Amino acid sequence: MSLTTFGFVAVGAMFASYWLEDRSPWFVLVFAAACAASALYALLAGTLPFAVVETLWAAVALLRFRARRMPREGR
């Protein structure tokens, strides 16, 4: 698989999982994984700022997944 194809699949997965995330918290987890894949693509392509931003998006998505999976106390 070429680097361009890998990047296309990673960003495509980000788009699809973001679009579907209201249907299940698992799509938020898929979004986090796709962001991590996109960060890897950015590192391999030599675009460090993009890799940093995508890594941050992956971390935020993991926190969102955790918040959606854990029951809220006091509610």
Coordinates of C-alpha atoms in Angstrom, one line a residue:
M1 CA 0.0 0.0 0.0
S2 CA 1.4 3.4 -0.9
L3 CA 1.8 6.2 1.6
T4 CA -0.9 8.2 -0.3
T5 CA -3.3 5.4 -0.2
F6 CA -2.7 4.9 3.5
G7 CA -3.4 8.6 4.1
F8 CA -6.5 8.5 2.1
V9 CA -7.9 5.5 4.0
A10 CA -7.0 7.1 7.4
V11 CA -8.7 10.4 6.5
G12 CA -11.7 8.6 5.0
A13 CA -12.1 6.6 8.2
M14 CA -12.0 9.8 10.2
F15 CA -14.7 11.3 8.0
A16 CA -17.0 8.3 8.1
S17 CA -16.6 7.7 11.9
Y18 CA -17.1 11.4 12.7
W19 CA -20.3 11.3 10.6
L20 CA -21.6 8.2 12.4
E21 CA -20.5 9.0 15.9
D22 CA -24.0 9.9 17.2
R23 CA -25.0 6.3 16.5
S24 CA -22.6 4.6 18.9
P25 CA -19.8 5.5 21.2
W26 CA -17.7 2.9 19.3
F27 CA -17.6 5.2 16.3
V28 CA -15.8 7.8 18.6
L29 CA -13.2 5.1 19.3
V30 CA -12.9 4.4 15.6
F31 CA -12.4 8.1 15.1
A32 CA -9.6 8.1 17.6
A33 CA -7.9 5.2 15.9
A34 CA -8.3 6.9 12.5
C35 CA -6.8 10.1 13.9
A36 CA -3.8 8.1 15.2
A37 CA -3.4 6.5 11.7
S38 CA -3.6 10.0 10.2
A39 CA -0.9 11.2 12.6
L40 CA 1.3 8.3 11.6
Y41 CA 0.7 9.2 7.9
A42 CA 1.7 12.8 8.7
L43 CA 4.9 11.6 10.4
L44 CA 5.8 9.3 7.5
A45 CA 5.1 12.2 5.0
G46 CA 7.3 14.5 7.0
T47 CA 4.7 17.0 8.2
L48 CA 5.3 17.2 11.9
P49 CA 2.7 20.0 12.7
F50 CA -0.1 17.9 11.2
A51 CA 1.1 14.9 13.1
V52 CA 1.0 16.8 16.4
V53 CA -2.5 18.1 15.7
E54 CA -3.8 14.7 14.7
T55 CA -2.3 13.1 17.8
L56 CA -4.1 15.7 19.9
W57 CA -7.4 14.9 18.1
A58 CA -6.9 11.2 18.9
A59 CA -6.4 12.0 22.6
V60 CA -9.5 14.2 22.7
A61 CA -11.5 11.5 21.0
L62 CA -10.3 8.9 23.5
L63 CA -11.4 11.1 26.3
R64 CA -14.8 11.6 24.6
F65 CA -15.1 7.8 24.1
R66 CA -14.4 7.3 27.8
A67 CA -16.9 9.9 28.9
R68 CA -19.6 8.4 26.7
R69 CA -18.9 4.8 27.9
M70 CA -18.9 5.6 31.7
P71 CA -22.2 6.3 33.4
R72 CA -22.4 9.7 34.9
E73 CA -22.7 9.8 38.7
G74 CA -25.4 11.9 40.2
R75 CA -27.7 11.8 37.1

